[in-house]
Each structure stands twice: as C-alpha cells, then as structure tokens.
PDB file of C-alpha atoms in Angstrom:
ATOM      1  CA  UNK A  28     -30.891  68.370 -20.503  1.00 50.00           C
ATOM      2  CA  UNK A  29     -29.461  67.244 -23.794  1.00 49.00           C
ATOM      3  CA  UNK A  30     -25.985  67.610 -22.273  1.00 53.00           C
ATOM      4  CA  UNK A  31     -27.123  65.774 -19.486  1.00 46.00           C
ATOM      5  CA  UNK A  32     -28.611  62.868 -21.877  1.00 53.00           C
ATOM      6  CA  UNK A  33     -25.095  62.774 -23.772  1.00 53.00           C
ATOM      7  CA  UNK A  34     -23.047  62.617 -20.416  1.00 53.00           C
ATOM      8  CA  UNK A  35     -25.038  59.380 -19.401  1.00 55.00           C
ATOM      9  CA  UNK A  36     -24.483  57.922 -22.930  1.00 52.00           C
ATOM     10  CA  UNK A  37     -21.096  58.364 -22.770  1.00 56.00           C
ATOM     11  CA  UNK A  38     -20.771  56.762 -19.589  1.00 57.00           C
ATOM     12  CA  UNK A  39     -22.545  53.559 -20.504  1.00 62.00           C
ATOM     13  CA  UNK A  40     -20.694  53.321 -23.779  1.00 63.00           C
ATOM     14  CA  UNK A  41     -17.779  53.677 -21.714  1.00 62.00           C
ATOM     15  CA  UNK A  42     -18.712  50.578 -19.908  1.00 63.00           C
ATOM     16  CA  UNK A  43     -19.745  48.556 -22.146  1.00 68.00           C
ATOM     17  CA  UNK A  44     -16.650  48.975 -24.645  1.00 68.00           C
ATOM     18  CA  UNK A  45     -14.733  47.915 -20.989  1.00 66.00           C
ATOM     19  CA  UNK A  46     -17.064  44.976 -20.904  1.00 69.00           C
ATOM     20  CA  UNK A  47     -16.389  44.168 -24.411  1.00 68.00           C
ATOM     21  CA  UNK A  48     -12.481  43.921 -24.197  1.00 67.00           C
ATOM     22  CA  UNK A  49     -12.629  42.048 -20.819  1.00 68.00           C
ATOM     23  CA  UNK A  50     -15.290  39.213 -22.789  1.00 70.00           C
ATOM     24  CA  UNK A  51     -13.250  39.006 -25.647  1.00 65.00           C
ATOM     25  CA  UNK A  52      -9.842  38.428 -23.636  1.00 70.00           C
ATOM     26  CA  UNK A  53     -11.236  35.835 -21.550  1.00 68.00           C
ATOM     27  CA  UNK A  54     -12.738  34.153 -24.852  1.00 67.00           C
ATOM     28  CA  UNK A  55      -8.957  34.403 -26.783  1.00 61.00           C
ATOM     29  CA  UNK A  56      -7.680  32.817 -23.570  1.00 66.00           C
ATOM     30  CA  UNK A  57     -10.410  30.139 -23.281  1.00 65.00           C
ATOM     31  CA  UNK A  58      -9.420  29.452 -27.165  1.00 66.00           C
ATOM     32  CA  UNK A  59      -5.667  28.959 -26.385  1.00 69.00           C
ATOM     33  CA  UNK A  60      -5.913  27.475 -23.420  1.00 71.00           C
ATOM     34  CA  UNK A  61      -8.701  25.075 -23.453  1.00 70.00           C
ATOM     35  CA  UNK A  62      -7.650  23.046 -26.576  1.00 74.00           C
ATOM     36  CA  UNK A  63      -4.443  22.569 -25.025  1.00 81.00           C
ATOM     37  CA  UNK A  64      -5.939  21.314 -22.230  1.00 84.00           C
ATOM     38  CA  UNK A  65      -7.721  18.883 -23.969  1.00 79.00           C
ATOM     39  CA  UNK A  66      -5.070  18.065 -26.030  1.00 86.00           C
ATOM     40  CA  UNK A  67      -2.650  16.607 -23.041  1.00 88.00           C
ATOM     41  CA  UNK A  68      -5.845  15.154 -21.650  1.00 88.00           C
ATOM     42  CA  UNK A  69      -6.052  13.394 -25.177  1.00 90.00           C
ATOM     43  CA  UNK A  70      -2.525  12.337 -24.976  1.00 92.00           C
ATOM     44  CA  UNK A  71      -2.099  11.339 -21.290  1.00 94.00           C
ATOM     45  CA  UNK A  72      -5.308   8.516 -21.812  1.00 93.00           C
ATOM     46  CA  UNK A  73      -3.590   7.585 -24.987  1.00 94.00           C
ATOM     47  CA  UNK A  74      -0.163   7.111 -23.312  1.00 94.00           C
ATOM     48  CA  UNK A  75      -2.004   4.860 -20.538  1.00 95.00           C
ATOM     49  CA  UNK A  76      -3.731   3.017 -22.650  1.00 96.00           C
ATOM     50  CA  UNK A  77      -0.498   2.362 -24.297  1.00 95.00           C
ATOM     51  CA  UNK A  78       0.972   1.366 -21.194  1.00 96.00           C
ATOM     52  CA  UNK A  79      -1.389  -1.020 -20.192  1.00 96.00           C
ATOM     53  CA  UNK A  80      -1.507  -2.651 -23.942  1.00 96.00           C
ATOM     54  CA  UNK A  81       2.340  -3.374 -23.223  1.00 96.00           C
ATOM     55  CA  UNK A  82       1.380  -4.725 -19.505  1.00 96.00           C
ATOM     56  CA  UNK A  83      -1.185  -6.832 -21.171  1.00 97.00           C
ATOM     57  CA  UNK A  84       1.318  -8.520 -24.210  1.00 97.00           C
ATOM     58  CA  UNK A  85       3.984  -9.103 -21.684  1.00 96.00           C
ATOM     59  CA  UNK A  86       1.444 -10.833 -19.147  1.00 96.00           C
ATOM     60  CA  UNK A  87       0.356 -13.114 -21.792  1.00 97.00           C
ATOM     61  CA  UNK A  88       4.425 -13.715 -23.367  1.00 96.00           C
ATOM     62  CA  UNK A  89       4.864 -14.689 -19.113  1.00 96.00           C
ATOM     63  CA  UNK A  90       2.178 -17.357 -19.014  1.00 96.00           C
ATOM     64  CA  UNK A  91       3.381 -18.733 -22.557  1.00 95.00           C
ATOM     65  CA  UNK A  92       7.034 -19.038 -20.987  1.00 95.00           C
ATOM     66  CA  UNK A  93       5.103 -20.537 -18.092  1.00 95.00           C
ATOM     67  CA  UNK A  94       3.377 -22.724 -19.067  1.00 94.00           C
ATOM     68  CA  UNK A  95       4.500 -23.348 -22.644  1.00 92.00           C
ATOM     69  CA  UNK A  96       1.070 -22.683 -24.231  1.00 93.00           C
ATOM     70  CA  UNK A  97      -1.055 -19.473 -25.692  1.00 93.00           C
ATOM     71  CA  UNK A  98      -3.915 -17.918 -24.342  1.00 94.00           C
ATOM     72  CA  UNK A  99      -6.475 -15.177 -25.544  1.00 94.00           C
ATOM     73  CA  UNK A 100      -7.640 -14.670 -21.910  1.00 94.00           C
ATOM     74  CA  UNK A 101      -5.744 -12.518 -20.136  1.00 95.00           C
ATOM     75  CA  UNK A 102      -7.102 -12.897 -16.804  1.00 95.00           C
ATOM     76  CA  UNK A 103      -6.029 -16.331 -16.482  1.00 94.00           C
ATOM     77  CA  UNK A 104      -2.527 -15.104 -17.501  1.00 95.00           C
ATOM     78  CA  UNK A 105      -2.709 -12.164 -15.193  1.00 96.00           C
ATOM     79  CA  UNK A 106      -3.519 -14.867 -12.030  1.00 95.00           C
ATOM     80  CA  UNK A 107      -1.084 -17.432 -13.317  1.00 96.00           C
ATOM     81  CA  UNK A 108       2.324 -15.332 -13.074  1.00 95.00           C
ATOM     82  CA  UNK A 109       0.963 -13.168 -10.012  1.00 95.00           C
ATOM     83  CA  UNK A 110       0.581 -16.456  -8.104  1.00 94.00           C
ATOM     84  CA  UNK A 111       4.425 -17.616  -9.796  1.00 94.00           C
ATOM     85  CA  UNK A 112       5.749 -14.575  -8.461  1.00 94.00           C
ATOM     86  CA  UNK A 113       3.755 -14.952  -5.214  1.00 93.00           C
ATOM     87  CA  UNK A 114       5.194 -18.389  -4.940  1.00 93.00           C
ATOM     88  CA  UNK A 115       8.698 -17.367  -6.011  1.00 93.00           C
ATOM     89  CA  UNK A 116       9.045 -14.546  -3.058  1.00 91.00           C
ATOM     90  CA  UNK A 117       8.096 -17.182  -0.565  1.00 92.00           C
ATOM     91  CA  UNK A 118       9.856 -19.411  -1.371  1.00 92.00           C
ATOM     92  CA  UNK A 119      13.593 -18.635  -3.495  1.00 90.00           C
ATOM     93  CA  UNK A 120      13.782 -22.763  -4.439  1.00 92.00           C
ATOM     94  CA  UNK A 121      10.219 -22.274  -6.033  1.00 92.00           C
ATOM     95  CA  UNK A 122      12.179 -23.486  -9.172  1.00 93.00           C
ATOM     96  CA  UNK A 123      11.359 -26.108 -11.905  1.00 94.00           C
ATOM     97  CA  UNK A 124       8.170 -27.873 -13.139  1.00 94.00           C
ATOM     98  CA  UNK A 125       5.424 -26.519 -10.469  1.00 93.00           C
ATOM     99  CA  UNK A 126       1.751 -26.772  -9.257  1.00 92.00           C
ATOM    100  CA  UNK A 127      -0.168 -23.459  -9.192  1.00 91.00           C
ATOM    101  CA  UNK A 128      -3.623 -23.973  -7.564  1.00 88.00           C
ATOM    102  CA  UNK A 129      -5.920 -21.586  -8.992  1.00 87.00           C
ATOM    103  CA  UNK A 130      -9.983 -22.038  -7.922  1.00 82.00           C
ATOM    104  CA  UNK A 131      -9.397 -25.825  -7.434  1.00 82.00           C
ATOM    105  CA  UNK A 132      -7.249 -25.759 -10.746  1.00 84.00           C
ATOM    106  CA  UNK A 133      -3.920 -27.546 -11.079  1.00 89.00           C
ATOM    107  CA  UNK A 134      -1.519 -25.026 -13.286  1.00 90.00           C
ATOM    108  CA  UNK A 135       1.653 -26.626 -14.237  1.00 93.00           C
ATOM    109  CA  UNK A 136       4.338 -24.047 -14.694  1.00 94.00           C
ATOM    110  CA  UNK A 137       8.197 -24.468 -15.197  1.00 94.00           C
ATOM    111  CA  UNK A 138       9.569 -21.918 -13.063  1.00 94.00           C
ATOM    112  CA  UNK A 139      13.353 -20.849 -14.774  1.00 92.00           C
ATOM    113  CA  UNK A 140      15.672 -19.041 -12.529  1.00 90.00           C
ATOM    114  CA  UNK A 141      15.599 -15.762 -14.124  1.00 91.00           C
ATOM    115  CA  UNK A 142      11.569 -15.399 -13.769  1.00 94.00           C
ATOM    116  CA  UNK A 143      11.997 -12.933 -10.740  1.00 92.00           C
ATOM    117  CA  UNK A 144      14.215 -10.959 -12.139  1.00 91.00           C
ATOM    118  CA  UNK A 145      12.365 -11.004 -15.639  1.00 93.00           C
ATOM    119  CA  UNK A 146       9.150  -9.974 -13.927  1.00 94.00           C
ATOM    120  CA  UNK A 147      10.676  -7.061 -12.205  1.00 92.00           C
ATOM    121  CA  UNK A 148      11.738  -4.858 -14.393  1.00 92.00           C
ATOM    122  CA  UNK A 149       9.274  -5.779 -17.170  1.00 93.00           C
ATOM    123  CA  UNK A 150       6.410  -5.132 -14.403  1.00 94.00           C
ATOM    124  CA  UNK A 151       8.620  -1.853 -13.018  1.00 92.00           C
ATOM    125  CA  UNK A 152       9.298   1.490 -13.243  1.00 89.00           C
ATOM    126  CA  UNK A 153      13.048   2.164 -13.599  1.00 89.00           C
ATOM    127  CA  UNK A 154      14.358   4.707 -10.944  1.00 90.00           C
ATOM    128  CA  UNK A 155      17.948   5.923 -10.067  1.00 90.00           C
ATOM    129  CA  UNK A 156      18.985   7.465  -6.987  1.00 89.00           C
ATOM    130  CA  UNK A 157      21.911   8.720  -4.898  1.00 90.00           C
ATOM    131  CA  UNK A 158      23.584   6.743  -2.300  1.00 87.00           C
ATOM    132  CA  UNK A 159      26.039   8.859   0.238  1.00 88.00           C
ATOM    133  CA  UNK A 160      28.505   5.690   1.005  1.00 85.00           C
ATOM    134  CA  UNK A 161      31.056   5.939   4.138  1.00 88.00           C
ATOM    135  CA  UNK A 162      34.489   3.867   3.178  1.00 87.00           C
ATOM    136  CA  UNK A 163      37.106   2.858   5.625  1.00 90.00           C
ATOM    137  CA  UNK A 164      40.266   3.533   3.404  1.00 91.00           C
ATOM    138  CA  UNK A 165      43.681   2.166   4.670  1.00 88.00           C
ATOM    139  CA  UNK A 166      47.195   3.572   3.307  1.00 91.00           C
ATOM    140  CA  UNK A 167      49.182   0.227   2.690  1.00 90.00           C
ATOM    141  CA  UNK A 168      52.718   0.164   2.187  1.00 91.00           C
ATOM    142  CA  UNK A 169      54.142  -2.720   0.424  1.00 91.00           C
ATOM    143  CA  UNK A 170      58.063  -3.398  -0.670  1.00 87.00           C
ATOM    144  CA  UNK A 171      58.775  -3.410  -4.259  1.00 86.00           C
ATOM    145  CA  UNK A 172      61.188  -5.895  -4.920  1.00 85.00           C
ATOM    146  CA  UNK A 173      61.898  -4.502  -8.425  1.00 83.00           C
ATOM    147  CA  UNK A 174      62.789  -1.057  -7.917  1.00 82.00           C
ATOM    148  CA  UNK A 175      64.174  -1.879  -4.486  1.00 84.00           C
ATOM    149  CA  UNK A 176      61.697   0.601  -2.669  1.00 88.00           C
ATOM    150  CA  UNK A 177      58.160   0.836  -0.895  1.00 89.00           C
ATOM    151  CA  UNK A 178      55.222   1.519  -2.685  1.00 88.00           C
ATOM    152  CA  UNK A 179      52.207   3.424  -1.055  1.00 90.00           C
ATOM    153  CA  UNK A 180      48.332   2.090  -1.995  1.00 88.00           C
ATOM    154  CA  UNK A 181      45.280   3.128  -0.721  1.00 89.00           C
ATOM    155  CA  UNK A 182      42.387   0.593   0.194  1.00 89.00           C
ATOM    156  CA  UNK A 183      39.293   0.074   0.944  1.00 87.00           C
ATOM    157  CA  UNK A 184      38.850  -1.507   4.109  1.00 88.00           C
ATOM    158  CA  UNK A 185      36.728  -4.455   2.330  1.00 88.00           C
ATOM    159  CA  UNK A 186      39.014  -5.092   0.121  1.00 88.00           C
ATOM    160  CA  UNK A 187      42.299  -5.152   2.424  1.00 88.00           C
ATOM    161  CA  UNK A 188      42.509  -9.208   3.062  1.00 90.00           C
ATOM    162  CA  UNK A 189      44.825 -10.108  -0.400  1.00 87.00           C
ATOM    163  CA  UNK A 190      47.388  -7.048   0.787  1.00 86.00           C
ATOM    164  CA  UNK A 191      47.336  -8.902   4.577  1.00 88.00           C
ATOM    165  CA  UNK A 192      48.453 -12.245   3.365  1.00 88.00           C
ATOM    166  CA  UNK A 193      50.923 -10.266   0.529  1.00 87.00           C
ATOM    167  CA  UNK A 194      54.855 -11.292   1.409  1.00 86.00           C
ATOM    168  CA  UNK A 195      55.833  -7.574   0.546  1.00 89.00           C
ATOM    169  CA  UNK A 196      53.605  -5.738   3.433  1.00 88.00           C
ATOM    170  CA  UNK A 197      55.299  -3.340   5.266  1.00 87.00           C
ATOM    171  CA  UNK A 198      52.847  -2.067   7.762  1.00 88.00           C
ATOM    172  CA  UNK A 199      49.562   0.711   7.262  1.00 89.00           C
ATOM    173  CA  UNK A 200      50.542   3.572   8.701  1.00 89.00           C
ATOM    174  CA  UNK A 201      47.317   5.291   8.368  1.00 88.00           C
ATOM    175  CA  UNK A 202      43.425   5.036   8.044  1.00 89.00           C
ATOM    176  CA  UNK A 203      40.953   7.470   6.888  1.00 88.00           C
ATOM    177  CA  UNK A 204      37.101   7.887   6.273  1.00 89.00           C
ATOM    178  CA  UNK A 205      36.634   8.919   2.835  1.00 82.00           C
ATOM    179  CA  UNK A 206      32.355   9.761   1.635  1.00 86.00           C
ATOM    180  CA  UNK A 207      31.559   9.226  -1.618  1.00 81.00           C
ATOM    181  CA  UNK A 208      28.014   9.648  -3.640  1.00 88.00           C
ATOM    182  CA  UNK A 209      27.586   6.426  -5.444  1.00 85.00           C
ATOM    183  CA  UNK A 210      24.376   6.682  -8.405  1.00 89.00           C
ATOM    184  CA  UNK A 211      22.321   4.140  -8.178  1.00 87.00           C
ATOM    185  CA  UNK A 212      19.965   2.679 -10.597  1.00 88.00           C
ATOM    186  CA  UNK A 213      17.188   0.253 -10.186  1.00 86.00           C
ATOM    187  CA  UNK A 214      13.224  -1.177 -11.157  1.00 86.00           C
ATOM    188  CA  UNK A 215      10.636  -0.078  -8.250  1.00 90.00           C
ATOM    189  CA  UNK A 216       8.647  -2.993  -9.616  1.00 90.00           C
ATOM    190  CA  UNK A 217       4.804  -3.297  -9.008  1.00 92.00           C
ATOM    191  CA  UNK A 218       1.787  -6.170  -9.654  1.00 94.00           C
ATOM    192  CA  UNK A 219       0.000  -5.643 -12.520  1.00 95.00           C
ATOM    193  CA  UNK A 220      -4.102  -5.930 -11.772  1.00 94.00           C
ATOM    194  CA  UNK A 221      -7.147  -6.398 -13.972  1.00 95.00           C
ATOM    195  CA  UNK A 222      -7.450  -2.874 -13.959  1.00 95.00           C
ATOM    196  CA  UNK A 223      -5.007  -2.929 -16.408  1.00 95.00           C
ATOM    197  CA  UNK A 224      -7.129  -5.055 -18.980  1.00 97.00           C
ATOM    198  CA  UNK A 225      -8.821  -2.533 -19.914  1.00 97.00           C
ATOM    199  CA  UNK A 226      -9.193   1.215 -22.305  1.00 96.00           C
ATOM    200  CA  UNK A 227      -9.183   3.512 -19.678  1.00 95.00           C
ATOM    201  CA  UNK A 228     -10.981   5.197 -22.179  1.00 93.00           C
ATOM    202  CA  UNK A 229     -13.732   3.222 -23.038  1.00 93.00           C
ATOM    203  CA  UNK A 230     -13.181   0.850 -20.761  1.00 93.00           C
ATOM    204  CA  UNK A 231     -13.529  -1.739 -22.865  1.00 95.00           C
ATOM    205  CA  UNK A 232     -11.122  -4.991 -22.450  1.00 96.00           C
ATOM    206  CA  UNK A 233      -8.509  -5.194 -25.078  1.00 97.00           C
ATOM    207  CA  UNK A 234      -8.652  -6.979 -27.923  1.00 96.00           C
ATOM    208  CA  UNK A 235      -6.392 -10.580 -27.206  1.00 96.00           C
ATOM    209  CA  UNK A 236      -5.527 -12.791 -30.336  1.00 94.00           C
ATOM    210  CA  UNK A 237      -3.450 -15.869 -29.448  1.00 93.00           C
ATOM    211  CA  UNK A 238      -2.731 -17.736 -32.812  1.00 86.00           C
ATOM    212  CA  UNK A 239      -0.418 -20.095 -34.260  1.00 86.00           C
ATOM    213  CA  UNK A 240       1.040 -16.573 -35.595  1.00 86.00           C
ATOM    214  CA  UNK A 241       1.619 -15.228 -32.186  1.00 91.00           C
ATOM    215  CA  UNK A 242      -0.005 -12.689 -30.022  1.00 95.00           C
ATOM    216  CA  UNK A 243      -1.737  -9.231 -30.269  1.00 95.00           C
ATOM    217  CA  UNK A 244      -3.203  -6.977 -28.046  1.00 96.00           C
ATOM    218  CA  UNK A 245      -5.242  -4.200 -29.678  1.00 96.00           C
ATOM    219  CA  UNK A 246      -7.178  -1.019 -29.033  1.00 95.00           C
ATOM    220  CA  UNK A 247     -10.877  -1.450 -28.395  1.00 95.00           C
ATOM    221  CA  UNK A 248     -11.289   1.470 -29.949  1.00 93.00           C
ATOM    222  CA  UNK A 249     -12.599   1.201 -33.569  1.00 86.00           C
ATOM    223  CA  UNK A 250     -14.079   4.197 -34.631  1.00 85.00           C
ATOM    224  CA  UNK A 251     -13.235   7.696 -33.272  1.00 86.00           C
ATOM    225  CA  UNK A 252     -14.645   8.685 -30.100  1.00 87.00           C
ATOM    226  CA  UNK A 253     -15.857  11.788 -29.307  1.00 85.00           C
ATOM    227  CA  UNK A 254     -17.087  13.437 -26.550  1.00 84.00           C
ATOM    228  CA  UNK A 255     -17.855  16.633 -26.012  1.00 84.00           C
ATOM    229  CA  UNK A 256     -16.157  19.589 -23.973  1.00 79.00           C
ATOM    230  CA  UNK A 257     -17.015  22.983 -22.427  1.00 75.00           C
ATOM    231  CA  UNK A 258     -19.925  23.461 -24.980  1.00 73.00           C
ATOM    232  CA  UNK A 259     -18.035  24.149 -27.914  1.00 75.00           C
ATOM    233  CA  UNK A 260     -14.863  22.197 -27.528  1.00 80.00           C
ATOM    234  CA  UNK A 261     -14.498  17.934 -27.900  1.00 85.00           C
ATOM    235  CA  UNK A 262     -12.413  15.365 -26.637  1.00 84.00           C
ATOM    236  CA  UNK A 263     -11.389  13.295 -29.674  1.00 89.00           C
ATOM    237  CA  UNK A 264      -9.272  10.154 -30.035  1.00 89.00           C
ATOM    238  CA  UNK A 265      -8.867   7.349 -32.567  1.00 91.00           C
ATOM    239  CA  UNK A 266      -7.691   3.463 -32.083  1.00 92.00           C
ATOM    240  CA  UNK A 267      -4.407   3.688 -29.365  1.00 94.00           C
ATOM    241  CA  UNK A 268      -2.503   1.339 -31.840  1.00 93.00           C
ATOM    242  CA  UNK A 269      -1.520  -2.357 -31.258  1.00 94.00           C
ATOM    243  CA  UNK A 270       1.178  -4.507 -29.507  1.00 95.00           C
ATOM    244  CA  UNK A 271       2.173  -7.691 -31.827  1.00 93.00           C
ATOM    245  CA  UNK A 272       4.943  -9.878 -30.990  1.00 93.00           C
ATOM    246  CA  UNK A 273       6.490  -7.360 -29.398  1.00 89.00           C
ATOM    247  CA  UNK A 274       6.198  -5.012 -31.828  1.00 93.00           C
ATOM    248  CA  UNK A 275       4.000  -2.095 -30.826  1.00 93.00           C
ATOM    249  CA  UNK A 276       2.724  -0.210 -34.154  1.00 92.00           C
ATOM    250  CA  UNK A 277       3.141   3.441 -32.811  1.00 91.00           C
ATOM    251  CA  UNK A 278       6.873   2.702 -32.583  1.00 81.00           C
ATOM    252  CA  UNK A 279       7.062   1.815 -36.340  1.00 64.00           C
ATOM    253  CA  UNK A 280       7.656   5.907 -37.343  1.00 54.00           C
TER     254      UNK A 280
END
C-alpha cells in the first residue's frame, strides 16, 4: 500500500514539475516579448505624432506664404491651402492675388507658380518605381567630311528630326526595338485633414504659437503618460518634441 502511495506521488510530482517548466517558459517569453511589443507600440505613436507635428508647421508656413500673415489656428490654415490647391487643380491659371470663399469669408491669397508643386511633395510620400520603356532606335549613317568616311549612330526614334535635316545623311539602313527599365522617382502626394491636428495619443490638438518670433508646433503632452498593459506591464511616453521654424528638436542629436 505504501508502494502504492509512493507510485501516485511520484506521478503527480511528475506533473507538476512539467507544469512548472511549461509556466515559467511562457512567463520568460511573455517578459521578452511583451516589452518589445510595447516598446514599437511606444515608438510607432511617437513617430506619428511626429509626423503630423511636421504636417501641422508646414500647413501653417503655407497659409503665411499665402496670405502673407501668421496664424495660431490651424484649422483655418488647413481650409485655406486645401481650397488653394482645390482651386489650383481646376483651374492651372489660378495664379496671382486670389479670392478664397470660405463660410461667406473673402480669403485673399497670392497664388505663386510653384505652390502646386510645393504642396506636393511637402504633403507626399516619396515613391520610386520601375518603368519597362519600348524605344524605336534607328542606325543613322552620316558622311564625315573630316576623315573622308561614314560614320554609324544609333537613335532614338524621338530624337531623329536634327539627323533628317543634317547635310551629311547618308540613309538608315536599319531599325530596331530596344526595352529598357527606366527608375523612376516621384511624391504620391495626399490632403492633409484635421485628423492630423491632433496627438494621436492623447488626442489633444497641438500646441500652435504664431509670434513675431515665428512659429511652433508642440506636443500636448506635458507630463508622462502612462497607461497600463497586460497587468503588470505599461505603456509609457513623454512630450513627442517640437517643430520651430523648421527646426524640429528631436533632430538636434
């Protein structure tokens, strides 16, 4: 019976020591893997944030070009040069001193020629890709008068018309299709939104100061924030930093 008793004892122990390894593998796991995890969450929102604070300085340096004055209300920026760029895709003469109507509100704006292209890539993601291009090439065959014998070129088709009206042709004996892949880069350019006034942390508006000094856009966030994670764990972050004239502060290091 004692043997019996020992057997079962054994077993259990057996079990439990199983149990025990399995519980604290998951826990050194949850350890490494968790604060990591929080860690990129912690730096994606701050990277946003950062993002936006950018968006938001370079929608308020727009309406100042615009309009030629400062404002701490970034809204009214934001709806100014969306309607400017609005205006400017209708309508490609859209140039000069301008009316904006905005809620029954005359905006006077000097629209440069450059605006459209300024907007795009500052409001744009920059993307490359890879063009497979088709050319027409032509073997030309001109007399060189210098060393008294024909010269061979090859052309691209769009480019043939000076070697047509050249003296020296003698004739193009041959044309060819030639494939080429051309990289090509370029700003996939978007319309910033109110959305973007804002923490995505907090969600608290930025903090706008339009001065005789210049502009800044800052970080709602005073204090650190906190909040916590998976009982044990918390998501921490302190102020995202500051954009002023055009100087962002977590570019300073």
């Amino acid at each position: 019976m004692a043997e019996l008793s020992d057997v079962r004892y054994k077993w259990w122990l057996g079990d439990l020591l199983e149990l025990g390894i399995l519980v604290a593998m998951l826990v050194f796991m949850a350890v490494i893997y968790i604060p990591r995890s929080i860690w990129d969450e912690e730096n994606e929102i701050r990277d946003e944030s950062r993002f936006r604070m950018e968006n938001v300085y370079d929608i308020l340096s727009f309406f100042e070009t615009l309009t030629g004055d400062r404002t701490a209300d970034p809204l009214l920026a934001l709806r100014v040069i969306n309607a400017a760029r609005d205006s400017l895709t209708a309508d490609s003469t859209f140039l000069g001193p301008r009316h904006i109507i905005l809620d029954g509100e005359n905006v006077l704006v000097d629209m440069y020629s450059g605006y459209g292209a300024s907007f795009d890539t500052s409001f744009g993601y920059f993307r490359t890709r890879k063009d497979t291009l088709v050319d027409t090439v032509l073997t030309v065959v001109r007399f060189n008068r210098e060393l008294s014998l024909n010269d061979t070129s090859f052309v691209r088709l769009e480019e043939i018309d000076p070697f047509l009206e050249d003296t020296t042709l003698v004739g193009i004996p041959d044309t060819a299709i030639s494939t080429h892949i051309e990289v090509v880069s370029y700003y996939e350019s978007y319309m910033p939104d109110s959305s973007m006034l804002f923490c995505p942390l907090t969600n608290l508006p930025y903090i706008v100061e339009a001065g005789e000094e210049g502009l800044k856009v800052e970080s709602p966030i005073v204090k650190s924030y906190e909040e916590p994670r998976y009982l044990l764990f918390s998501f921490r972050a302190e102020s995202h930093g500051s954009v002023e004239n055009a100087e962002k502060s977590w570019a300073r290091f």
